[in-house]
JSON list of C-alpha atoms in Angstrom, two decimals:
[
{"chain": "A", "resi": 1, "resn": "MET", "atom": "CA", "xyz": [20.22, -34.97, -7.89]},
{"chain": "A", "resi": 2, "resn": "HIS", "atom": "CA", "xyz": [17.17, -33.35, -9.62]},
{"chain": "A", "resi": 3, "resn": "THR", "atom": "CA", "xyz": [17.06, -29.34, -8.86]},
{"chain": "A", "resi": 4, "resn": "GLN", "atom": "CA", "xyz": [13.71, -27.88, -9.16]},
{"chain": "A", "resi": 5, "resn": "TYR", "atom": "CA", "xyz": [13.55, -24.41, -10.69]},
{"chain": "A", "resi": 6, "resn": "LYS", "atom": "CA", "xyz": [11.08, -21.43, -10.38]},
{"chain": "A", "resi": 7, "resn": "LYS", "atom": "CA", "xyz": [10.43, -18.45, -12.08]},
{"chain": "A", "resi": 8, "resn": "VAL", "atom": "CA", "xyz": [10.67, -15.45, -10.46]},
{"chain": "A", "resi": 9, "resn": "SER", "atom": "CA", "xyz": [7.21, -14.56, -11.55]},
{"chain": "A", "resi": 10, "resn": "GLU", "atom": "CA", "xyz": [5.65, -17.56, -9.94]},
{"chain": "A", "resi": 11, "resn": "SER", "atom": "CA", "xyz": [6.27, -16.37, -6.39]},
{"chain": "A", "resi": 12, "resn": "ALA", "atom": "CA", "xyz": [6.18, -12.76, -6.67]},
{"chain": "A", "resi": 13, "resn": "VAL", "atom": "CA", "xyz": [3.53, -11.39, -4.17]},
{"chain": "A", "resi": 14, "resn": "THR", "atom": "CA", "xyz": [2.14, -7.67, -4.29]},
{"chain": "A", "resi": 15, "resn": "PHE", "atom": "CA", "xyz": [-0.35, -6.19, -2.08]},
{"chain": "A", "resi": 16, "resn": "SER", "atom": "CA", "xyz": [-1.18, -2.30, -0.76]},
{"chain": "A", "resi": 17, "resn": "GLU", "atom": "CA", "xyz": [-2.77, -1.33, 2.38]},
{"chain": "A", "resi": 18, "resn": "LEU", "atom": "CA", "xyz": [-4.41, 2.14, 2.85]},
{"chain": "A", "resi": 19, "resn": "MET", "atom": "CA", "xyz": [-2.37, 4.19, 5.50]},
{"chain": "A", "resi": 20, "resn": "LEU", "atom": "CA", "xyz": [-4.62, 5.05, 8.44]},
{"chain": "A", "resi": 21, "resn": "PRO", "atom": "CA", "xyz": [-4.05, 7.34, 11.55]},
{"chain": "A", "resi": 22, "resn": "SER", "atom": "CA", "xyz": [-3.43, 4.44, 13.85]},
{"chain": "A", "resi": 23, "resn": "THR", "atom": "CA", "xyz": [-0.04, 3.62, 11.82]},
{"chain": "A", "resi": 24, "resn": "SER", "atom": "CA", "xyz": [1.08, 7.35, 12.37]},
{"chain": "A", "resi": 25, "resn": "ASN", "atom": "CA", "xyz": [3.64, 8.89, 14.55]},
{"chain": "A", "resi": 26, "resn": "PHE", "atom": "CA", "xyz": [3.41, 12.19, 16.12]},
{"chain": "A", "resi": 27, "resn": "ASN", "atom": "CA", "xyz": [4.57, 13.94, 13.43]},
{"chain": "A", "resi": 28, "resn": "GLY", "atom": "CA", "xyz": [1.45, 12.55, 11.14]},
{"chain": "A", "resi": 29, "resn": "LYS", "atom": "CA", "xyz": [3.93, 10.35, 8.94]},
{"chain": "A", "resi": 30, "resn": "VAL", "atom": "CA", "xyz": [3.53, 6.60, 9.04]},
{"chain": "A", "resi": 31, "resn": "HIS", "atom": "CA", "xyz": [5.66, 4.76, 11.44]},
{"chain": "A", "resi": 32, "resn": "GLY", "atom": "CA", "xyz": [8.63, 3.53, 9.50]},
{"chain": "A", "resi": 33, "resn": "GLY", "atom": "CA", "xyz": [8.45, 0.68, 11.81]},
{"chain": "A", "resi": 34, "resn": "TYR", "atom": "CA", "xyz": [5.16, -0.14, 10.68]},
{"chain": "A", "resi": 35, "resn": "ILE", "atom": "CA", "xyz": [6.25, -0.28, 7.35]},
{"chain": "A", "resi": 36, "resn": "LEU", "atom": "CA", "xyz": [9.24, -2.54, 8.11]},
{"chain": "A", "resi": 37, "resn": "SER", "atom": "CA", "xyz": [6.55, -5.10, 9.79]},
{"chain": "A", "resi": 38, "resn": "LEU", "atom": "CA", "xyz": [4.82, -5.03, 6.18]},
{"chain": "A", "resi": 39, "resn": "MET", "atom": "CA", "xyz": [7.96, -5.75, 4.40]},
{"chain": "A", "resi": 40, "resn": "ASP", "atom": "CA", "xyz": [8.68, -8.28, 6.80]},
{"chain": "A", "resi": 41, "resn": "GLN", "atom": "CA", "xyz": [5.01, -10.08, 6.05]},
{"chain": "A", "resi": 42, "resn": "ILE", "atom": "CA", "xyz": [5.52, -9.58, 2.17]},
{"chain": "A", "resi": 43, "resn": "ALA", "atom": "CA", "xyz": [9.25, -11.31, 2.49]},
{"chain": "A", "resi": 44, "resn": "PHE", "atom": "CA", "xyz": [7.69, -14.11, 4.24]},
{"chain": "A", "resi": 45, "resn": "ALA", "atom": "CA", "xyz": [4.69, -14.52, 1.89]},
{"chain": "A", "resi": 46, "resn": "CYS", "atom": "CA", "xyz": [7.10, -14.44, -0.91]},
{"chain": "A", "resi": 47, "resn": "GLY", "atom": "CA", "xyz": [10.11, -16.67, 0.23]},
{"chain": "A", "resi": 48, "resn": "SER", "atom": "CA", "xyz": [7.54, -19.17, 1.48]},
{"chain": "A", "resi": 49, "resn": "LYS", "atom": "CA", "xyz": [5.75, -19.12, -2.20]},
{"chain": "A", "resi": 50, "resn": "HIS", "atom": "CA", "xyz": [8.87, -19.84, -3.51]},
{"chain": "A", "resi": 51, "resn": "SER", "atom": "CA", "xyz": [10.12, -22.54, -1.31]},
{"chain": "A", "resi": 52, "resn": "GLY", "atom": "CA", "xyz": [6.84, -24.24, -0.57]},
{"chain": "A", "resi": 53, "resn": "THR", "atom": "CA", "xyz": [7.51, -24.04, 3.22]},
{"chain": "A", "resi": 54, "resn": "TYR", "atom": "CA", "xyz": [7.83, -21.57, 6.63]},
{"chain": "A", "resi": 55, "resn": "CYS", "atom": "CA", "xyz": [10.26, -18.99, 6.35]},
{"chain": "A", "resi": 56, "resn": "VAL", "atom": "CA", "xyz": [12.08, -16.88, 8.68]},
{"chain": "A", "resi": 57, "resn": "THR", "atom": "CA", "xyz": [13.93, -13.53, 8.05]},
{"chain": "A", "resi": 58, "resn": "ALA", "atom": "CA", "xyz": [17.82, -13.85, 8.66]},
{"chain": "A", "resi": 59, "resn": "SER", "atom": "CA", "xyz": [18.80, -10.65, 8.03]},
{"chain": "A", "resi": 60, "resn": "VAL", "atom": "CA", "xyz": [17.38, -7.32, 6.57]},
{"chain": "A", "resi": 61, "resn": "ASP", "atom": "CA", "xyz": [19.97, -5.17, 3.86]},
{"chain": "A", "resi": 62, "resn": "THR", "atom": "CA", "xyz": [20.01, -1.51, 4.25]},
{"chain": "A", "resi": 63, "resn": "VAL", "atom": "CA", "xyz": [16.83, -0.14, 4.75]},
{"chain": "A", "resi": 64, "resn": "ASN", "atom": "CA", "xyz": [16.61, 3.67, 3.45]},
{"chain": "A", "resi": 65, "resn": "PHE", "atom": "CA", "xyz": [13.60, 5.82, 3.94]},
{"chain": "A", "resi": 66, "resn": "LEU", "atom": "CA", "xyz": [13.53, 7.89, 0.70]},
{"chain": "A", "resi": 67, "resn": "ASN", "atom": "CA", "xyz": [9.98, 9.74, 1.21]},
{"chain": "A", "resi": 68, "resn": "PRO", "atom": "CA", "xyz": [7.68, 9.97, 3.92]},
{"chain": "A", "resi": 69, "resn": "ILE", "atom": "CA", "xyz": [4.37, 8.22, 3.64]},
{"chain": "A", "resi": 70, "resn": "GLU", "atom": "CA", "xyz": [1.97, 10.07, 4.73]},
{"chain": "A", "resi": 71, "resn": "VAL", "atom": "CA", "xyz": [-1.97, 9.05, 6.34]},
{"chain": "A", "resi": 72, "resn": "GLY", "atom": "CA", "xyz": [-4.33, 8.33, 3.70]},
{"chain": "A", "resi": 73, "resn": "GLU", "atom": "CA", "xyz": [-1.93, 7.22, 1.06]},
{"chain": "A", "resi": 74, "resn": "LEU", "atom": "CA", "xyz": [-2.19, 3.68, -0.42]},
{"chain": "A", "resi": 75, "resn": "VAL", "atom": "CA", "xyz": [1.01, 2.15, 0.06]},
{"chain": "A", "resi": 76, "resn": "THR", "atom": "CA", "xyz": [1.82, -0.57, -2.79]},
{"chain": "A", "resi": 77, "resn": "MET", "atom": "CA", "xyz": [4.65, -3.34, -1.86]},
{"chain": "A", "resi": 78, "resn": "LYS", "atom": "CA", "xyz": [5.73, -5.46, -4.80]},
{"chain": "A", "resi": 79, "resn": "ALA", "atom": "CA", "xyz": [8.49, -8.56, -3.56]},
{"chain": "A", "resi": 80, "resn": "CYS", "atom": "CA", "xyz": [10.22, -11.17, -5.54]},
{"chain": "A", "resi": 81, "resn": "VAL", "atom": "CA", "xyz": [13.12, -13.65, -5.21]},
{"chain": "A", "resi": 82, "resn": "ASN", "atom": "CA", "xyz": [16.09, -11.93, -6.11]},
{"chain": "A", "resi": 83, "resn": "TYR", "atom": "CA", "xyz": [18.75, -14.89, -5.43]},
{"chain": "A", "resi": 84, "resn": "VAL", "atom": "CA", "xyz": [18.52, -18.17, -4.20]},
{"chain": "A", "resi": 85, "resn": "GLY", "atom": "CA", "xyz": [21.35, -20.40, -2.27]},
{"chain": "A", "resi": 86, "resn": "ASN", "atom": "CA", "xyz": [20.77, -23.56, -0.97]},
{"chain": "A", "resi": 87, "resn": "THR", "atom": "CA", "xyz": [18.22, -23.10, 1.89]},
{"chain": "A", "resi": 88, "resn": "SER", "atom": "CA", "xyz": [18.03, -18.95, 1.78]},
{"chain": "A", "resi": 89, "resn": "MET", "atom": "CA", "xyz": [16.55, -16.67, -0.71]},
{"chain": "A", "resi": 90, "resn": "VAL", "atom": "CA", "xyz": [17.21, -12.82, -0.85]},
{"chain": "A", "resi": 91, "resn": "VAL", "atom": "CA", "xyz": [13.48, -11.25, -1.52]},
{"chain": "A", "resi": 92, "resn": "GLY", "atom": "CA", "xyz": [13.89, -7.39, -3.15]},
{"chain": "A", "resi": 93, "resn": "ILE", "atom": "CA", "xyz": [11.05, -5.18, -1.65]},
{"chain": "A", "resi": 94, "resn": "ARG", "atom": "CA", "xyz": [9.81, -2.17, -3.32]},
{"chain": "A", "resi": 95, "resn": "VAL", "atom": "CA", "xyz": [7.68, 0.25, -1.40]},
{"chain": "A", "resi": 96, "resn": "ASP", "atom": "CA", "xyz": [5.52, 2.94, -2.98]},
{"chain": "A", "resi": 97, "resn": "ALA", "atom": "CA", "xyz": [2.89, 5.42, -2.03]},
{"chain": "A", "resi": 98, "resn": "GLU", "atom": "CA", "xyz": [-0.07, 6.54, -3.93]},
{"chain": "A", "resi": 99, "resn": "ASN", "atom": "CA", "xyz": [-1.98, 10.03, -3.12]},
{"chain": "A", "resi": 100, "resn": "ILE", "atom": "CA", "xyz": [-5.48, 8.53, -4.11]},
{"chain": "A", "resi": 101, "resn": "GLN", "atom": "CA", "xyz": [-6.93, 12.19, -4.85]},
{"chain": "A", "resi": 102, "resn": "THR", "atom": "CA", "xyz": [-4.34, 13.08, -7.25]},
{"chain": "A", "resi": 103, "resn": "GLY", "atom": "CA", "xyz": [-2.68, 9.57, -8.71]},
{"chain": "A", "resi": 104, "resn": "VAL", "atom": "CA", "xyz": [0.89, 10.80, -7.67]},
{"chain": "A", "resi": 105, "resn": "VAL", "atom": "CA", "xyz": [2.99, 7.75, -6.73]},
{"chain": "A", "resi": 106, "resn": "LYS", "atom": "CA", "xyz": [6.37, 8.47, -4.92]},
{"chain": "A", "resi": 107, "resn": "HIS", "atom": "CA", "xyz": [8.97, 5.56, -4.03]},
{"chain": "A", "resi": 108, "resn": "CYS", "atom": "CA", "xyz": [9.44, 5.17, -0.42]},
{"chain": "A", "resi": 109, "resn": "ASN", "atom": "CA", "xyz": [11.68, 2.46, 0.01]},
{"chain": "A", "resi": 110, "resn": "SER", "atom": "CA", "xyz": [13.50, -0.41, -1.24]},
{"chain": "A", "resi": 111, "resn": "SER", "atom": "CA", "xyz": [15.30, -3.37, 0.76]},
{"chain": "A", "resi": 112, "resn": "TYR", "atom": "CA", "xyz": [16.22, -6.90, 0.49]},
{"chain": "A", "resi": 113, "resn": "PHE", "atom": "CA", "xyz": [15.29, -9.28, 2.96]},
{"chain": "A", "resi": 114, "resn": "THR", "atom": "CA", "xyz": [17.13, -12.98, 3.34]},
{"chain": "A", "resi": 115, "resn": "MET", "atom": "CA", "xyz": [15.00, -15.81, 3.92]},
{"chain": "A", "resi": 116, "resn": "VAL", "atom": "CA", "xyz": [15.89, -19.05, 5.39]},
{"chain": "A", "resi": 117, "resn": "ALA", "atom": "CA", "xyz": [13.11, -22.20, 4.52]},
{"chain": "A", "resi": 118, "resn": "ARG", "atom": "CA", "xyz": [12.79, -24.37, 7.52]},
{"chain": "A", "resi": 119, "resn": "SER", "atom": "CA", "xyz": [11.28, -27.45, 8.03]},
{"chain": "A", "resi": 120, "resn": "GLU", "atom": "CA", "xyz": [8.42, -28.09, 10.81]},
{"chain": "A", "resi": 121, "resn": "ALA", "atom": "CA", "xyz": [11.36, -29.42, 12.78]},
{"chain": "A", "resi": 122, "resn": "GLY", "atom": "CA", "xyz": [12.78, -26.26, 12.44]},
{"chain": "A", "resi": 123, "resn": "LYS", "atom": "CA", "xyz": [15.75, -27.08, 10.55]},
{"chain": "A", "resi": 124, "resn": "SER", "atom": "CA", "xyz": [17.05, -25.56, 7.29]},
{"chain": "A", "resi": 125, "resn": "VAL", "atom": "CA", "xyz": [15.82, -26.84, 4.29]},
{"chain": "A", "resi": 126, "resn": "PRO", "atom": "CA", "xyz": [16.80, -26.89, 0.37]},
{"chain": "A", "resi": 127, "resn": "VAL", "atom": "CA", "xyz": [14.94, -24.26, -1.79]},
{"chain": "A", "resi": 128, "resn": "PRO", "atom": "CA", "xyz": [13.97, -24.49, -5.39]},
{"chain": "A", "resi": 129, "resn": "GLY", "atom": "CA", "xyz": [16.62, -22.59, -7.85]},
{"chain": "A", "resi": 130, "resn": "LEU", "atom": "CA", "xyz": [15.57, -19.66, -9.64]},
{"chain": "A", "resi": 131, "resn": "LEU", "atom": "CA", "xyz": [15.27, -19.55, -13.28]},
{"chain": "A", "resi": 132, "resn": "LEU", "atom": "CA", "xyz": [15.95, -16.19, -14.59]},
{"chain": "A", "resi": 133, "resn": "THR", "atom": "CA", "xyz": [14.04, -15.58, -17.76]},
{"chain": "A", "resi": 134, "resn": "SER", "atom": "CA", "xyz": [14.58, -11.27, -18.29]},
{"chain": "A", "resi": 135, "resn": "LYS", "atom": "CA", "xyz": [17.32, -9.16, -18.04]},
{"chain": "A", "resi": 136, "resn": "ASN", "atom": "CA", "xyz": [15.56, -7.45, -14.97]},
{"chain": "A", "resi": 137, "resn": "ASP", "atom": "CA", "xyz": [15.84, -10.71, -13.17]},
{"chain": "A", "resi": 138, "resn": "VAL", "atom": "CA", "xyz": [19.56, -11.40, -14.26]},
{"chain": "A", "resi": 139, "resn": "ARG", "atom": "CA", "xyz": [20.35, -8.06, -13.30]},
{"chain": "A", "resi": 140, "resn": "ARG", "atom": "CA", "xyz": [18.75, -8.77, -9.83]},
{"chain": "A", "resi": 141, "resn": "PHE", "atom": "CA", "xyz": [20.61, -11.84, -9.33]},
{"chain": "A", "resi": 142, "resn": "THR", "atom": "CA", "xyz": [24.26, -10.14, -10.17]},
{"chain": "A", "resi": 143, "resn": "ARG", "atom": "CA", "xyz": [23.15, -7.52, -7.67]},
{"chain": "A", "resi": 144, "resn": "SER", "atom": "CA", "xyz": [22.57, -9.86, -4.85]},
{"chain": "A", "resi": 145, "resn": "LEU", "atom": "CA", "xyz": [25.70, -11.51, -5.49]},
{"chain": "A", "resi": 146, "resn": "GLN", "atom": "CA", "xyz": [27.31, -8.42, -5.53]},
{"chain": "A", "resi": 147, "resn": "LEU", "atom": "CA", "xyz": [25.95, -7.37, -1.73]},
{"chain": "A", "resi": 148, "resn": "LYS", "atom": "CA", "xyz": [26.76, -10.90, -0.85]},
{"chain": "A", "resi": 149, "resn": "ALA", "atom": "CA", "xyz": [30.32, -10.35, -1.34]},
{"chain": "A", "resi": 150, "resn": "LEU", "atom": "CA", "xyz": [29.91, -6.65, 0.09]},
{"chain": "A", "resi": 151, "resn": "SER", "atom": "CA", "xyz": [28.28, -8.42, 3.10]},
{"chain": "A", "resi": 152, "resn": "LYS", "atom": "CA", "xyz": [31.31, -11.20, 3.60]},
{"chain": "A", "resi": 153, "resn": "GLN", "atom": "CA", "xyz": [33.49, -8.22, 3.64]},
{"chain": "A", "resi": 154, "resn": "HIS", "atom": "CA", "xyz": [31.69, -6.36, 6.36]},
{"chain": "A", "resi": 155, "resn": "LYS", "atom": "CA", "xyz": [31.65, -9.63, 8.32]},
{"chain": "A", "resi": 156, "resn": "ALA", "atom": "CA", "xyz": [35.46, -9.97, 8.11]},
{"chain": "A", "resi": 157, "resn": "ILE", "atom": "CA", "xyz": [35.93, -6.47, 8.94]},
{"chain": "A", "resi": 158, "resn": "THR", "atom": "CA", "xyz": [34.02, -6.42, 12.13]},
{"chain": "A", "resi": 159, "resn": "LYS", "atom": "CA", "xyz": [35.18, -9.63, 13.28]},
{"chain": "A", "resi": 160, "resn": "ASN", "atom": "CA", "xyz": [38.72, -8.42, 13.13]},
{"chain": "A", "resi": 161, "resn": "PHE", "atom": "CA", "xyz": [38.09, -4.74, 14.41]},
{"chain": "A", "resi": 162, "resn": "LYS", "atom": "CA", "xyz": [40.55, -4.21, 17.22]},
{"chain": "A", "resi": 163, "resn": "PHE", "atom": "CA", "xyz": [40.21, -1.24, 19.61]},
{"chain": "A", "resi": 164, "resn": "ASP", "atom": "CA", "xyz": [43.04, 0.99, 20.82]},
{"chain": "A", "resi": 165, "resn": "ILE", "atom": "CA", "xyz": [41.44, 4.08, 22.85]},
{"chain": "A", "resi": 166, "resn": "ILE", "atom": "CA", "xyz": [44.62, 6.07, 21.70]},
{"chain": "A", "resi": 167, "resn": "GLU", "atom": "CA", "xyz": [44.03, 5.58, 17.95]},
{"chain": "A", "resi": 168, "resn": "ALA", "atom": "CA", "xyz": [40.59, 6.10, 18.55]},
{"chain": "A", "resi": 169, "resn": "VAL", "atom": "CA", "xyz": [40.72, 9.49, 20.25]},
{"chain": "A", "resi": 170, "resn": "GLU", "atom": "CA", "xyz": [43.03, 10.20, 17.27]},
{"chain": "A", "resi": 171, "resn": "GLN", "atom": "CA", "xyz": [40.79, 9.11, 14.86]},
{"chain": "A", "resi": 172, "resn": "LEU", "atom": "CA", "xyz": [38.15, 11.30, 16.35]},
{"chain": "A", "resi": 173, "resn": "LYS", "atom": "CA", "xyz": [39.86, 14.73, 16.57]},
{"chain": "A", "resi": 174, "resn": "ASP", "atom": "CA", "xyz": [38.15, 16.21, 13.69]},
{"chain": "A", "resi": 175, "resn": "GLU", "atom": "CA", "xyz": [34.45, 14.83, 14.44]},
{"chain": "A", "resi": 176, "resn": "ARG", "atom": "CA", "xyz": [31.66, 16.58, 16.19]},
{"chain": "A", "resi": 177, "resn": "VAL", "atom": "CA", "xyz": [32.38, 15.02, 19.47]},
{"chain": "A", "resi": 178, "resn": "LYS", "atom": "CA", "xyz": [33.72, 16.15, 22.81]},
{"chain": "A", "resi": 179, "resn": "ILE", "atom": "CA", "xyz": [35.55, 13.35, 24.73]},
{"chain": "A", "resi": 180, "resn": "ASP", "atom": "CA", "xyz": [35.27, 13.67, 28.60]},
{"chain": "A", "resi": 181, "resn": "LEU", "atom": "CA", "xyz": [36.41, 10.46, 30.30]},
{"chain": "A", "resi": 182, "resn": "LEU", "atom": "CA", "xyz": [36.67, 9.77, 34.18]}
]
């Protein structure tokens, strides 16, 4: 069977949007949920561009909001496929915000979205392989493999979690918690 390969650059997507007051929370900063929505959109565009088909979000890896985004800043998101499996892709996304008056740019967020390619019938379909053409491509692919292994470990721990109230109370004795069971 012949496998098709695509360069990372072939499906990379970048977009920018000016943050308006309608995107802000009560503190005057841009809602994190609004940024997550934009990230999901760019992950979809990048995954669909790579796979040539519709994609759905299967999971979102750790999302850390590193710096707040202010109303009036220009947010730029860059996405590329970091890893491919049989039917899934890990799309790496970087979010930067620029003060358009001063030109100062700050890194606000990075995250990884796992996207799954789907047919019109809703079935998972194979995606092209990834042609790595730079050290950065290799670094991102290798990091995705490491994150995938950590995810498997986390699932195993969660699946085998056993709860014992006596052990739990003992574990919590040094935490900032008060237990008042009725």
